[in-house]
PDB file of C-alpha atoms in Angstrom:
ATOM      1  CA  MET A   8     -21.039  47.083   9.030  1.00 50.00           C
ATOM      2  CA  THR A   9     -18.383  44.639   7.837  1.00 60.00           C
ATOM      3  CA  ARG A  10     -16.753  41.950  10.106  1.00 67.00           C
ATOM      4  CA  LYS A  11     -13.194  40.928  10.008  1.00 77.00           C
ATOM      5  CA  LEU A  12     -10.916  38.610  12.352  1.00 83.00           C
ATOM      6  CA  THR A  13      -8.549  40.814  13.979  1.00 89.00           C
ATOM      7  CA  ALA A  14      -5.040  39.606  15.198  1.00 92.00           C
ATOM      8  CA  LEU A  15      -4.205  38.822  19.111  1.00 95.00           C
ATOM      9  CA  ASN A  16      -0.722  38.687  20.415  1.00 95.00           C
ATOM     10  CA  PRO A  17      -0.311  35.315  21.672  1.00 97.00           C
ATOM     11  CA  ARG A  18      -0.021  36.209  25.568  1.00 97.00           C
ATOM     12  CA  PHE A  19      -3.065  38.154  25.132  1.00 96.00           C
ATOM     13  CA  ALA A  20      -4.900  34.656  23.406  1.00 96.00           C
ATOM     14  CA  ALA A  21      -3.209  32.570  26.459  1.00 97.00           C
ATOM     15  CA  ASP A  22      -4.921  35.001  28.900  1.00 96.00           C
ATOM     16  CA  LEU A  23      -8.356  34.791  27.431  1.00 95.00           C
ATOM     17  CA  LEU A  24      -8.071  31.141  26.995  1.00 96.00           C
ATOM     18  CA  ASN A  25      -6.869  30.325  30.531  1.00 95.00           C
ATOM     19  CA  ARG A  26      -9.863  32.222  31.697  1.00 95.00           C
ATOM     20  CA  GLY A  27     -12.143  30.552  29.464  1.00 92.00           C
ATOM     21  CA  LEU A  28     -13.255  33.803  27.666  1.00 93.00           C
ATOM     22  CA  ALA A  29     -12.326  31.904  24.441  1.00 94.00           C
ATOM     23  CA  VAL A  30     -11.786  28.864  22.245  1.00 94.00           C
ATOM     24  CA  LEU A  31      -8.790  28.158  19.879  1.00 96.00           C
ATOM     25  CA  VAL A  32      -9.645  26.331  16.755  1.00 94.00           C
ATOM     26  CA  ASP A  33      -6.736  25.244  14.487  1.00 95.00           C
ATOM     27  CA  ILE A  34      -8.048  24.843  11.299  1.00 93.00           C
ATOM     28  CA  ARG A  35      -4.304  22.689   9.931  1.00 92.00           C
ATOM     29  CA  GLU A  36      -5.108  19.090   8.827  1.00 88.00           C
ATOM     30  CA  PRO A  37      -5.131  16.063  10.909  1.00 87.00           C
ATOM     31  CA  ASP A  38      -1.530  15.273   9.870  1.00 84.00           C
ATOM     32  CA  GLU A  39      -0.098  18.735  11.205  1.00 89.00           C
ATOM     33  CA  PHE A  40      -1.968  19.144  14.117  1.00 93.00           C
ATOM     34  CA  ALA A  41      -0.770  15.607  15.369  1.00 89.00           C
ATOM     35  CA  ARG A  42       2.660  16.402  15.045  1.00 88.00           C
ATOM     36  CA  ARG A  43       2.383  19.809  16.620  1.00 92.00           C
ATOM     37  CA  HIS A  44      -0.159  21.749  18.585  1.00 95.00           C
ATOM     38  CA  ILE A  45      -1.562  24.280  21.266  1.00 97.00           C
ATOM     39  CA  LYS A  46      -2.954  22.059  24.456  1.00 94.00           C
ATOM     40  CA  GLY A  47      -6.880  22.539  24.291  1.00 93.00           C
ATOM     41  CA  ALA A  48      -7.230  23.376  20.638  1.00 95.00           C
ATOM     42  CA  LEU A  49     -10.069  22.110  18.840  1.00 93.00           C
ATOM     43  CA  SER A  50      -8.868  20.173  15.626  1.00 91.00           C
ATOM     44  CA  ARG A  51     -11.534  21.387  12.822  1.00 90.00           C
ATOM     45  CA  PRO A  52      -9.051  21.245   9.334  1.00 90.00           C
ATOM     46  CA  LEU A  53      -9.998  24.016   6.996  1.00 86.00           C
ATOM     47  CA  SER A  54     -11.020  20.902   4.389  1.00 81.00           C
ATOM     48  CA  THR A  55     -13.633  19.848   6.432  1.00 81.00           C
ATOM     49  CA  PHE A  56     -15.081  23.318   6.935  1.00 74.00           C
ATOM     50  CA  GLN A  57     -18.769  23.644   6.332  1.00 67.00           C
ATOM     51  CA  SER A  58     -21.358  27.151   6.927  1.00 54.00           C
ATOM     52  CA  ALA A  59     -22.592  25.474  10.193  1.00 58.00           C
ATOM     53  CA  HIS A  60     -21.777  27.294  12.960  1.00 64.00           C
ATOM     54  CA  LEU A  61     -19.071  26.599  15.528  1.00 73.00           C
ATOM     55  CA  LYS A  62     -20.825  25.528  18.773  1.00 77.00           C
ATOM     56  CA  VAL A  63     -18.720  27.173  21.611  1.00 76.00           C
ATOM     57  CA  ALA A  64     -20.135  28.420  25.165  1.00 77.00           C
ATOM     58  CA  ALA A  65     -22.117  31.581  25.287  1.00 75.00           C
ATOM     59  CA  GLY A  66     -19.756  34.734  26.093  1.00 78.00           C
ATOM     60  CA  GLN A  67     -16.739  32.601  24.324  1.00 87.00           C
ATOM     61  CA  ASP A  68     -15.056  34.425  21.425  1.00 91.00           C
ATOM     62  CA  VAL A  69     -13.192  32.237  18.823  1.00 93.00           C
ATOM     63  CA  ILE A  70      -9.596  32.082  17.953  1.00 95.00           C
ATOM     64  CA  PHE A  71      -8.553  30.378  14.905  1.00 95.00           C
ATOM     65  CA  THR A  72      -4.774  29.361  14.327  1.00 96.00           C
ATOM     66  CA  CYS A  73      -3.197  27.785  11.640  1.00 94.00           C
ATOM     67  CA  ARG A  74       0.675  27.268  11.797  1.00 92.00           C
ATOM     68  CA  THR A  75       2.261  30.688  10.705  1.00 93.00           C
ATOM     69  CA  GLY A  76      -1.285  32.540  10.471  1.00 90.00           C
ATOM     70  CA  MET A  77      -1.308  32.897   6.563  1.00 91.00           C
ATOM     71  CA  ARG A  78      -3.898  30.316   5.972  1.00 89.00           C
ATOM     72  CA  THR A  79      -6.412  31.935   8.496  1.00 91.00           C
ATOM     73  CA  SER A  80      -5.574  35.068   7.372  1.00 89.00           C
ATOM     74  CA  ALA A  81      -6.490  34.088   3.223  1.00 88.00           C
ATOM     75  CA  ASN A  82      -9.396  32.436   4.647  1.00 87.00           C
ATOM     76  CA  CYS A  83     -10.969  35.130   7.090  1.00 86.00           C
ATOM     77  CA  ASP A  84     -14.510  35.560   5.246  1.00 85.00           C
ATOM     78  CA  ARG A  85     -15.030  31.725   5.383  1.00 85.00           C
ATOM     79  CA  LEU A  86     -14.174  30.925   8.780  1.00 88.00           C
ATOM     80  CA  LEU A  87     -16.413  34.440   9.902  1.00 84.00           C
ATOM     81  CA  GLN A  88     -19.410  32.415   8.336  1.00 83.00           C
ATOM     82  CA  THR A  89     -18.832  29.866  11.285  1.00 84.00           C
ATOM     83  CA  VAL A  90     -19.318  32.230  14.072  1.00 83.00           C
ATOM     84  CA  GLN A  91     -21.876  34.356  15.481  1.00 79.00           C
ATOM     85  CA  GLY A  92     -19.829  36.415  17.939  1.00 79.00           C
ATOM     86  CA  ASP A  93     -15.964  38.070  17.832  1.00 84.00           C
ATOM     87  CA  ALA A  94     -13.449  35.780  16.385  1.00 89.00           C
ATOM     88  CA  PHE A  95      -9.688  36.667  15.885  1.00 93.00           C
ATOM     89  CA  ILE A  96      -6.636  34.653  14.471  1.00 95.00           C
ATOM     90  CA  LEU A  97      -3.951  34.145  16.495  1.00 96.00           C
ATOM     91  CA  ASP A  98      -0.944  35.854  15.632  1.00 95.00           C
ATOM     92  CA  GLY A  99       1.935  33.912  13.816  1.00 95.00           C
ATOM     93  CA  GLY A 100      -0.129  30.812  14.463  1.00 95.00           C
ATOM     94  CA  VAL A 101       1.473  28.205  16.240  1.00 96.00           C
ATOM     95  CA  ASP A 102       4.815  29.424  15.510  1.00 96.00           C
ATOM     96  CA  GLY A 103       4.136  32.748  16.537  1.00 96.00           C
ATOM     97  CA  TRP A 104       2.724  30.687  19.962  1.00 97.00           C
ATOM     98  CA  ALA A 105       5.891  28.542  20.518  1.00 96.00           C
ATOM     99  CA  ALA A 106       8.116  31.999  19.898  1.00 96.00           C
ATOM    100  CA  ALA A 107       6.219  33.649  22.490  1.00 96.00           C
ATOM    101  CA  GLY A 108       7.446  31.164  24.905  1.00 96.00           C
ATOM    102  CA  LEU A 109       4.101  29.505  25.459  1.00 96.00           C
ATOM    103  CA  PRO A 110       3.825  25.626  25.574  1.00 95.00           C
ATOM    104  CA  VAL A 111       3.204  23.619  22.570  1.00 95.00           C
ATOM    105  CA  GLN A 112       2.622  19.685  22.477  1.00 94.00           C
ATOM    106  CA  GLU A 113       4.794  17.803  19.978  1.00 91.00           C
ATOM    107  CA  ASP A 114       4.782  14.638  19.125  1.00 87.00           C
ATOM    108  CA  ARG A 115       8.473  13.989  17.310  1.00 81.00           C
ATOM    109  CA  LYS A 116       7.218  10.245  16.062  1.00 82.00           C
ATOM    110  CA  ALA A 117       4.563  11.647  13.989  1.00 80.00           C
ATOM    111  CA  PRO A 118       5.283  11.710  10.671  1.00 81.00           C
ATOM    112  CA  LEU A 119       6.170  15.165   8.785  1.00 83.00           C
ATOM    113  CA  GLU A 120       2.905  16.523   7.256  1.00 83.00           C
ATOM    114  CA  ILE A 121       1.980  15.243   3.657  1.00 84.00           C
ATOM    115  CA  MET A 122       2.874  18.662   1.627  1.00 85.00           C
ATOM    116  CA  ARG A 123       6.594  18.977   3.511  1.00 87.00           C
ATOM    117  CA  GLN A 124       6.646  15.364   2.083  1.00 88.00           C
ATOM    118  CA  VAL A 125       5.544  16.078  -1.227  1.00 92.00           C
ATOM    119  CA  GLN A 126       7.985  19.331  -0.998  1.00 93.00           C
ATOM    120  CA  ILE A 127      11.046  17.116  -0.197  1.00 94.00           C
ATOM    121  CA  VAL A 128      10.143  14.470  -2.732  1.00 95.00           C
ATOM    122  CA  ALA A 129       9.583  16.911  -5.520  1.00 95.00           C
ATOM    123  CA  GLY A 130      12.639  18.959  -4.665  1.00 96.00           C
ATOM    124  CA  LEU A 131      14.591  15.478  -4.729  1.00 96.00           C
ATOM    125  CA  LEU A 132      13.187  14.575  -8.003  1.00 96.00           C
ATOM    126  CA  VAL A 133      13.654  17.306  -9.746  1.00 96.00           C
ATOM    127  CA  LEU A 134      17.555  17.763  -8.237  1.00 97.00           C
ATOM    128  CA  ALA A 135      17.880  14.161  -9.573  1.00 97.00           C
ATOM    129  CA  GLY A 136      16.764  14.680 -12.817  1.00 96.00           C
ATOM    130  CA  VAL A 137      18.670  17.607 -13.641  1.00 96.00           C
ATOM    131  CA  ALA A 138      21.911  15.566 -12.205  1.00 97.00           C
ATOM    132  CA  LEU A 139      20.951  12.520 -14.532  1.00 97.00           C
ATOM    133  CA  GLY A 140      20.316  14.669 -17.478  1.00 96.00           C
ATOM    134  CA  LEU A 141      23.798  16.386 -17.004  1.00 97.00           C
ATOM    135  CA  LEU A 142      25.441  13.397 -16.114  1.00 97.00           C
ATOM    136  CA  VAL A 143      23.862  10.286 -18.029  1.00 97.00           C
ATOM    137  CA  ALA A 144      21.552  11.337 -21.000  1.00 96.00           C
ATOM    138  CA  PRO A 145      19.312  14.085 -21.490  1.00 96.00           C
ATOM    139  CA  ALA A 146      16.436  12.108 -21.444  1.00 97.00           C
ATOM    140  CA  TRP A 147      16.784  12.468 -17.496  1.00 97.00           C
ATOM    141  CA  PHE A 148      15.472  15.783 -17.826  1.00 96.00           C
ATOM    142  CA  GLY A 149      12.279  14.474 -18.424  1.00 96.00           C
ATOM    143  CA  LEU A 150      11.859  13.631 -15.063  1.00 96.00           C
ATOM    144  CA  SER A 151      12.144  17.241 -13.446  1.00 96.00           C
ATOM    145  CA  ALA A 152       9.537  18.063 -16.440  1.00 96.00           C
ATOM    146  CA  PHE A 153       7.235  15.525 -15.124  1.00 96.00           C
ATOM    147  CA  VAL A 154       7.064  16.580 -11.517  1.00 96.00           C
ATOM    148  CA  GLY A 155       7.099  20.011 -12.819  1.00 95.00           C
ATOM    149  CA  ALA A 156       4.274  19.407 -14.392  1.00 95.00           C
ATOM    150  CA  GLY A 157       2.476  17.319 -11.318  1.00 94.00           C
ATOM    151  CA  LEU A 158       3.062  20.178  -9.221  1.00 93.00           C
ATOM    152  CA  THR A 159       1.560  22.599 -11.673  1.00 94.00           C
ATOM    153  CA  ILE A 160      -1.831  20.557 -11.943  1.00 93.00           C
ATOM    154  CA  ALA A 161      -1.647  19.948  -7.840  1.00 90.00           C
ATOM    155  CA  GLY A 162      -1.908  24.013  -7.472  1.00 89.00           C
ATOM    156  CA  ALA A 163      -4.551  24.645 -10.789  1.00 90.00           C
ATOM    157  CA  THR A 164      -7.026  21.628  -9.497  1.00 89.00           C
ATOM    158  CA  GLY A 165      -6.023  21.291  -5.792  1.00 84.00           C
ATOM    159  CA  PHE A 166      -5.453  17.446  -6.613  1.00 89.00           C
ATOM    160  CA  CYS A 167      -1.870  15.856  -5.911  1.00 90.00           C
ATOM    161  CA  GLY A 168      -1.056  12.685  -6.841  1.00 91.00           C
ATOM    162  CA  MET A 169       2.082  12.790  -5.155  1.00 92.00           C
ATOM    163  CA  ALA A 170       0.499  13.346  -1.533  1.00 88.00           C
ATOM    164  CA  ARG A 171      -1.854  10.443  -2.167  1.00 88.00           C
ATOM    165  CA  LEU A 172       0.979   8.236  -2.790  1.00 91.00           C
ATOM    166  CA  LEU A 173       2.812   9.534   0.106  1.00 89.00           C
ATOM    167  CA  ALA A 174      -0.344   9.416   2.513  1.00 85.00           C
ATOM    168  CA  MET A 175       0.090   5.064   1.421  1.00 88.00           C
ATOM    169  CA  ALA A 176       3.262   4.815   2.622  1.00 87.00           C
ATOM    170  CA  PRO A 177       4.251   2.662   5.398  1.00 87.00           C
ATOM    171  CA  TRP A 178       5.237   5.648   8.155  1.00 83.00           C
ATOM    172  CA  ASN A 179       1.657   7.575   7.096  1.00 80.00           C
ATOM    173  CA  ARG A 180      -0.046   4.643   8.101  1.00 72.00           C
ATOM    174  CA  ARG A 181      -0.022   5.544  11.689  1.00 60.00           C
ATOM    175  CA  ALA A 182      -1.260   8.750  11.147  1.00 47.00           C
ATOM    176  CA  ALA A 183      -4.575   8.351   9.179  1.00 44.00           C
ATOM    177  CA  ALA A 184      -5.658   6.136  11.581  1.00 43.00           C
TER     178      ALA A 184
END
C-alpha cells in the first residue's frame, strides 16, 4: 500500500493541534517563516531536510505546511520519508489558515522573503532595460537579456546569484542573524 499525504482543512488541523494530537511542521525557508507563520509551528526548511525521521511524541500525527500548500504537495514523497506515522498537508498552507480566520504570527519588520525580493528586482531591471532600450539606446535591451539569462540559470541549477547578493543587503542582515 502506497502512503500519501492527505490535505486537512485548516479548522480540522487547528483542532488536532489544539488537542495535542498533531504537530505542525513548516517547510518554508527561515526568512519566510520569520515574516509570517502559524504559532507553535516547527520551522524545518525543506532545503535542510534529510531522510532522518522527525521526532514527534507517540500518538501525534505530522501536518506539513508551506505558504500555499503547493511546495508541500510537490514534495510529498520526500516529506513522507521523514515520518513513521500518519502525515498530512495543511490545505491552502499558511494562507489557507489565515483565510479560515485562524491566527498567524506576523513580523512586518522582517524583510520580504528573498525570492519575492528577487522577483521585484528582476522585474524592475527588465522594465528598466526595455524602457532604456526604447528611449535611450538599443544596447540597453541587453540588461533585460542579462536578467532573463540569470533567471533561466537560476531555474535550471537552483543557484540564484541575485538572491545571494540580496541576502547581503543591509535590510536582510537582521533576518540572517
